[in-house]
Amino acid sequence: MLAQPLVLVDIEIAVGSHVLLRDVNLTIGAGETHILFGPNGSGKSSLLSAIMGLPPYQVTHGEIRLGDERIDHLPVDARARLGLGMAFQRPPALDGVTVKALAQALEADARLADAAAALDLADFVGRDINVGFSGGEIKRWEILKLFLQHPGICLFDEPESGVDLEHIAAVGAAMGQLLGHDASLAERRSALIITHTGFILDHVRADMGHMLVNGELVCSGDPRRLFEHIKAHGYTLPPWASRLGSVTLDERIAQ
Ligand SMILES: Nc1ncnc2c1ncn2[C@@H]1O[C@H](COP(=O)(O)OP(=O)(O)OP(=O)(O)O)[C@@H](O)[C@H]1O
């Protein structure tokens, strides 16, 4: 599926009456890869879940657009059909559904063998999805799943966490291949990637980085520079980054 721009306009995300994110404005152009940084509990996974349309995360203000289509009122399956795909941080086990069966349902049999081999999952095609998989195997399966689904825009929730040092390069290389980072911009997939370690920056062409603190996007800028700043100074506002939102970072952290 071809990449399309994903646009978030002034969105607020809540679970029941509890607001988790507010004033989020973000545009990921077709074929672009954006990186999302932020401390634990800042709302990164909630943001990805709300974009994907997963309950209980509700968009209570603003709009999410995929290409020309407004998607924030659509159920998760409709969003998937329009080209959104997500590699989950903690996906469920699917008893009775094998990797091979899902590949067949997605009409992706032809892609299965090579992609599974690249992710060292060739022996897993007959197994039920995530049943008895180790933490690292689950993460590799989530990337393989996106290879089968071929979405136009991929959301990755900490794809490296729990992956050992030998497999981490394979995960990074597979993500780069999935996103088409050796292809022209028109042939690439778009992506929004949550990372704490920054490992993915060695493997994909990241176009933009964003910092999320206390449920608000506070700044954006060059992803490598932003990551180096976070390593040196924590989740503080870099003087060179474009500031977003209406209050200062210190004010936001104090809230
Ligand atoms: N279903 C929910 N009900 C109530 N609160 C929730 C729910 N989901 C998330 N939260 C809260 O929202 C806040 C943000 O959680 P989220 O998982 O999005 O953070 P995160 O930035 O992804 O953190 P981490 O880096 O630790 O994975 C947390 O305080 C969390 O407890």
GROMACS .gro file of C-alpha atoms and ligand atoms in nm:
model
  286
    1MET     CA    1   0.000   0.000   0.000
    2LEU     CA    2   0.131   0.348  -0.085
    3ALA     CA    3   0.233   0.582   0.194
    4GLN     CA    4   0.000   0.870   0.270
    5PRO     CA    5   0.049   1.167   0.502
    6LEU     CA    6  -0.077   1.124   0.858
    7VAL     CA    7  -0.196   1.449   1.015
    8LEU     CA    8  -0.298   1.505   1.376
    9VAL     CA    9  -0.476   1.837   1.432
   10ASP     CA   10  -0.501   1.967   1.786
   11ILE     CA   11  -0.596   1.633   1.932
   12GLU     CA   12  -0.683   1.546   2.288
   13ILE     CA   13  -0.688   1.182   2.398
   14ALA     CA   14  -0.870   1.053   2.702
   15VAL     CA   15  -0.965   0.731   2.877
   16GLY     CA   16  -1.306   0.801   3.024
   17SER     CA   17  -1.278   1.142   3.190
   18HIS     CA   18  -0.899   1.112   3.232
   19VAL     CA   19  -0.716   1.325   2.971
   20LEU     CA   20  -0.381   1.163   2.877
   21LEU     CA   21  -0.270   1.386   2.587
   22ARG     CA   22  -0.366   1.734   2.473
   23ASP     CA   23  -0.284   1.992   2.204
   24VAL     CA   24  -0.106   1.734   1.987
   25ASN     CA   25  -0.029   1.863   1.637
   26LEU     CA   26   0.182   1.640   1.415
   27THR     CA   27   0.226   1.589   1.041
   28ILE     CA   28   0.410   1.288   0.904
   29GLY     CA   29   0.455   1.339   0.531
   30ALA     CA   30   0.418   1.048   0.286
   31GLY     CA   31   0.730   0.831   0.311
   32GLU     CA   32   0.871   1.011   0.615
   33THR     CA   33   0.994   0.845   0.934
   34HIS     CA   34   0.943   1.029   1.263
   35ILE     CA   35   1.082   0.929   1.601
   36LEU     CA   36   0.894   0.984   1.927
   37PHE     CA   37   1.095   1.028   2.247
   38GLY     CA   38   0.961   1.079   2.597
   39PRO     CA   39   0.995   0.962   2.956
   40ASN     CA   40   0.797   0.668   3.096
   41GLY     CA   41   0.430   0.751   3.134
   42SER     CA   42   0.441   1.058   2.908
   43GLY     CA   43   0.173   0.915   2.677
   44LYS     CA   44   0.368   0.770   2.382
   45SER     CA   45   0.190   0.432   2.366
   46SER     CA   46  -0.146   0.599   2.430
   47LEU     CA   47  -0.084   0.826   2.130
   48LEU     CA   48  -0.005   0.534   1.898
   49SER     CA   49  -0.304   0.337   2.028
   50ALA     CA   50  -0.536   0.633   1.969
   51ILE     CA   51  -0.403   0.679   1.613
   52MET     CA   52  -0.468   0.307   1.550
   53GLY     CA   53  -0.816   0.335   1.702
   54LEU     CA   54  -0.765   0.093   1.989
   55PRO     CA   55  -1.001   0.108   2.285
   56PRO     CA   56  -1.019   0.253   2.548
   57TYR     CA   57  -0.832   0.553   2.396
   58GLN     CA   58  -1.076   0.814   2.268
   59VAL     CA   59  -1.001   1.122   2.061
   60THR     CA   60  -1.205   1.380   2.252
   61HIS     CA   61  -1.092   1.685   2.054
   62GLY     CA   62  -0.935   1.751   1.715
   63GLU     CA   63  -0.893   1.536   1.404
   64ILE     CA   64  -0.675   1.255   1.273
   65ARG     CA   65  -0.640   1.247   0.895
   66LEU     CA   66  -0.485   0.982   0.672
   67GLY     CA   67  -0.440   1.131   0.327
   68ASP     CA   68  -0.769   1.306   0.248
   69GLU     CA   69  -0.970   1.092   0.487
   70ARG     CA   70  -1.066   1.178   0.844
   71ILE     CA   71  -1.015   0.857   1.043
   72ASP     CA   72  -1.063   0.940   1.411
   73HIS     CA   73  -1.424   0.813   1.409
   74LEU     CA   74  -1.339   0.488   1.226
   75PRO     CA   75  -1.297   0.150   1.401
   76VAL     CA   76  -0.955  -0.015   1.410
   77ASP     CA   77  -1.025  -0.259   1.122
   78ALA     CA   78  -1.128   0.026   0.891
   79ARG     CA   79  -0.809   0.214   0.977
   80ALA     CA   80  -0.604  -0.101   0.905
   81ARG     CA   81  -0.773  -0.135   0.566
   82LEU     CA   82  -0.684   0.227   0.487
   83GLY     CA   83  -0.318   0.142   0.546
   84LEU     CA   84  -0.236   0.185   0.916
   85GLY     CA   85  -0.034  -0.089   1.082
   86MET     CA   86   0.114  -0.117   1.430
   87ALA     CA   87   0.390  -0.319   1.595
   88PHE     CA   88   0.272  -0.346   1.954
   89GLN     CA   89   0.474  -0.320   2.272
   90ARG     CA   90   0.276  -0.602   2.437
   91PRO     CA   91   0.067  -0.785   2.173
   92PRO     CA   92  -0.177  -1.061   2.269
   93ALA     CA   93  -0.124  -1.433   2.203
   94LEU     CA   94  -0.356  -1.570   1.932
   95ASP     CA   95  -0.432  -1.930   2.027
   96GLY     CA   96  -0.528  -2.133   1.719
   97VAL     CA   97  -0.404  -1.878   1.461
   98THR     CA   98  -0.072  -1.977   1.306
   99VAL     CA   99   0.174  -1.737   1.144
  100LYS     CA  100   0.118  -1.920   0.814
  101ALA     CA  101  -0.261  -1.894   0.840
  102LEU     CA  102  -0.241  -1.519   0.897
  103ALA     CA  103  -0.005  -1.484   0.600
  104GLN     CA  104  -0.259  -1.670   0.386
  105ALA     CA  105  -0.547  -1.454   0.512
  106LEU     CA  106  -0.344  -1.146   0.418
  107GLU     CA  107  -0.258  -1.302   0.078
  108ALA     CA  108   0.106  -1.260   0.173
  109ASP     CA  109   0.231  -1.620   0.140
  110ALA     CA  110   0.489  -1.514  -0.118
  111ARG     CA  111   0.650  -1.273   0.127
  112LEU     CA  112   0.645  -1.504   0.429
  113ALA     CA  113   0.952  -1.726   0.380
  114ASP     CA  114   1.207  -1.452   0.303
  115ALA     CA  115   1.079  -1.214   0.570
  116ALA     CA  116   1.065  -1.489   0.834
  117ALA     CA  117   1.421  -1.597   0.749
  118ALA     CA  118   1.549  -1.238   0.770
  119LEU     CA  119   1.406  -1.211   1.120
  120ASP     CA  120   1.529  -1.559   1.223
  121LEU     CA  121   1.168  -1.679   1.249
  122ALA     CA  122   1.170  -1.944   0.973
  123ASP     CA  123   1.086  -2.217   1.226
  124PHE     CA  124   0.788  -2.022   1.358
  125VAL     CA  125   0.555  -2.027   1.056
  126GLY     CA  126   0.358  -2.326   1.187
  127ARG     CA  127   0.325  -2.191   1.540
  128ASP     CA  128   0.030  -2.009   1.694
  129ILE     CA  129   0.101  -1.635   1.702
  130ASN     CA  130   0.281  -1.526   2.018
  131VAL     CA  131   0.188  -1.847   2.203
  132GLY     CA  132   0.502  -1.934   2.399
  133PHE     CA  133   0.712  -1.679   2.206
  134SER     CA  134   0.992  -1.522   2.411
  135GLY     CA  135   0.997  -1.144   2.458
  136GLY     CA  136   1.247  -1.095   2.174
  137GLU     CA  137   1.060  -1.338   1.944
  138ILE     CA  138   0.738  -1.140   2.001
  139LYS     CA  139   0.915  -0.820   1.895
  140ARG     CA  140   1.055  -0.984   1.580
  141TRP     CA  141   0.712  -1.129   1.498
  142GLU     CA  142   0.557  -0.783   1.523
  143ILE     CA  143   0.796  -0.663   1.248
  144LEU     CA  144   0.725  -0.975   1.039
  145LYS     CA  145   0.351  -0.909   1.078
  146LEU     CA  146   0.397  -0.564   0.922
  147PHE     CA  147   0.588  -0.724   0.632
  148LEU     CA  148   0.282  -0.942   0.571
  149GLN     CA  149   0.030  -0.661   0.613
  150HIS     CA  150   0.231  -0.409   0.404
  151PRO     CA  151   0.068  -0.097   0.555
  152GLY     CA  152   0.133   0.247   0.409
  153ILE     CA  153   0.213   0.387   0.753
  154CYS     CA  154   0.372   0.184   1.031
  155LEU     CA  155   0.350   0.264   1.402
  156PHE     CA  156   0.625   0.098   1.609
  157ASP     CA  157   0.599   0.089   1.989
  158GLU     CA  158   0.951   0.029   2.123
  159PRO     CA  159   1.052  -0.230   1.860
  160GLU     CA  160   1.391  -0.287   2.026
  161SER     CA  161   1.288  -0.350   2.386
  162GLY     CA  162   1.368  -0.705   2.492
  163VAL     CA  163   1.559  -0.786   2.170
  164ASP     CA  164   1.908  -0.932   2.228
  165LEU     CA  165   2.223  -0.776   2.080
  166GLU     CA  166   2.253  -1.043   1.808
  167HIS     CA  167   1.899  -0.989   1.678
  168ILE     CA  168   1.876  -0.613   1.721
  169ALA     CA  169   2.065  -0.548   1.397
  170ALA     CA  170   1.830  -0.787   1.215
  171VAL     CA  171   1.529  -0.601   1.355
  172GLY     CA  172   1.677  -0.266   1.251
  173ALA     CA  173   1.767  -0.392   0.903
  174ALA     CA  174   1.418  -0.543   0.860
  175MET     CA  175   1.256  -0.215   0.965
  176GLY     CA  176   1.473  -0.022   0.718
  177GLN     CA  177   1.376  -0.266   0.442
  178LEU     CA  178   1.006  -0.255   0.537
  179LEU     CA  179   1.009   0.125   0.529
  180GLY     CA  180   1.184   0.122   0.190
  181HIS     CA  181   1.472   0.335   0.307
  182ASP     CA  182   1.688   0.231   0.010
  183ALA     CA  183   1.406   0.327  -0.228
  184SER     CA  184   1.295   0.667  -0.354
  185LEU     CA  185   1.073   0.879  -0.127
  186ALA     CA  186   0.766   0.793  -0.336
  187GLU     CA  187   0.818   0.421  -0.269
  188ARG     CA  188   0.879   0.448   0.106
  189ARG     CA  189   0.635   0.377   0.385
  190SER     CA  190   0.569   0.638   0.653
  191ALA     CA  191   0.649   0.559   1.014
  192LEU     CA  192   0.619   0.683   1.370
  193ILE     CA  193   0.861   0.501   1.601
  194ILE     CA  194   0.880   0.511   1.980
  195THR     CA  195   1.230   0.444   2.108
  196HIS     CA  196   1.409   0.481   2.440
  197THR     CA  197   1.746   0.347   2.322
  198GLY     CA  198   1.769   0.526   1.987
  199PHE     CA  199   1.905   0.207   1.826
  200ILE     CA  200   1.679   0.249   1.527
  201LEU     CA  201   1.857   0.571   1.432
  202ASP     CA  202   2.146   0.352   1.310
  203HIS     CA  203   1.916   0.161   1.074
  204VAL     CA  204   1.651   0.392   0.926
  205ARG     CA  205   1.650   0.736   0.767
  206ALA     CA  206   1.472   0.928   1.038
  207ASP     CA  207   1.342   1.262   0.913
  208MET     CA  208   1.216   1.423   1.235
  209GLY     CA  209   1.221   1.369   1.609
  210HIS     CA  210   0.962   1.480   1.866
  211MET     CA  211   0.969   1.494   2.245
  212LEU     CA  212   0.654   1.416   2.442
  213VAL     CA  213   0.641   1.523   2.808
  214ASN     CA  214   0.338   1.495   3.037
  215GLY     CA  215   0.101   1.434   2.748
  216GLU     CA  216   0.215   1.724   2.528
  217LEU     CA  217   0.456   1.743   2.235
  218VAL     CA  218   0.706   1.999   2.358
  219CYS     CA  219   0.960   2.021   2.075
  220SER     CA  220   1.063   1.881   1.739
  221GLY     CA  221   1.391   1.873   1.554
  222ASP     CA  222   1.666   1.662   1.401
  223PRO     CA  223   1.615   1.316   1.558
  224ARG     CA  224   1.984   1.235   1.613
  225ARG     CA  225   2.051   1.572   1.768
  226LEU     CA  226   1.744   1.541   1.987
  227PHE     CA  227   1.852   1.194   2.103
  228GLU     CA  228   2.205   1.317   2.185
  229HIS     CA  229   2.049   1.604   2.381
  230ILE     CA  230   1.829   1.365   2.580
  231LYS     CA  231   2.128   1.141   2.657
  232ALA     CA  232   2.324   1.439   2.787
  233HIS     CA  233   2.051   1.650   2.950
  234GLY     CA  234   1.744   1.429   2.996
  235TYR     CA  235   1.402   1.534   2.868
  236THR     CA  236   1.476   1.906   2.879
  237LEU     CA  237   1.409   2.156   2.603
  238PRO     CA  238   1.709   2.194   2.370
  239PRO     CA  239   1.777   2.561   2.291
  240TRP     CA  240   1.799   2.483   1.919
  241ALA     CA  241   1.473   2.283   1.884
  242SER     CA  242   1.148   2.439   1.771
  243ARG     CA  243   0.930   2.478   2.075
  244LEU     CA  244   0.572   2.362   2.057
  245GLY     CA  245   0.274   2.435   2.276
  246SER     CA  246   0.195   2.733   2.493
  247VAL     CA  247   0.367   2.671   2.829
  248THR     CA  248   0.732   2.621   2.913
  249LEU     CA  249   0.879   2.277   2.967
  250ASP     CA  250   0.951   2.357   3.334
  251GLU     CA  251   0.586   2.457   3.379
  252ARG     CA  252   0.473   2.135   3.213
  253ILE     CA  253   0.698   1.914   3.425
  254ALA     CA  254   0.572   2.090   3.738
  255GLN     CA  255   0.209   2.017   3.646
  256LIG     N1  256  -0.623   0.242   2.976
  256LIG     C1  257  -0.574   0.334   3.062
  256LIG     N2  258  -0.643   0.374   3.169
  256LIG     C2  259  -0.595   0.466   3.255
  256LIG     N3  260  -0.474   0.525   3.242
  256LIG     C3  261  -0.400   0.487   3.136
  256LIG     C4  262  -0.446   0.392   3.041
  256LIG     N4  263  -0.349   0.377   2.949
  256LIG     C5  264  -0.249   0.458   2.984
  256LIG     N5  265  -0.278   0.524   3.097
  256LIG     C6  266  -0.192   0.618   3.170
  256LIG     O1  267  -0.151   0.718   3.078
  256LIG     C7  268  -0.016   0.756   3.104
  256LIG     C8  269   0.065   0.736   2.976
  256LIG     O2  270   0.080   0.596   2.952
  256LIG     P1  271   0.157   0.543   2.824
  256LIG     O3  272   0.161   0.394   2.831
  256LIG     O4  273   0.096   0.603   2.703
  256LIG     O5  274   0.303   0.604   2.848
  256LIG     P2  275   0.439   0.581   2.769
  256LIG     O6  276   0.496   0.714   2.739
  256LIG     O7  277   0.416   0.491   2.652
  256LIG     O8  278   0.527   0.508   2.880
  256LIG     P3  279   0.645   0.396   2.872
  256LIG     O9  280   0.766   0.466   2.815
  256LIG    O10  281   0.665   0.359   3.016
  256LIG    O11  282   0.596   0.282   2.786
  256LIG     C9  283   0.033   0.669   3.219
  256LIG    O12  284   0.022   0.742   3.338
  256LIG    C10  285  -0.064   0.552   3.218
  256LIG    O13  286  -0.081   0.495   3.347
   0.00000   0.00000   0.00000
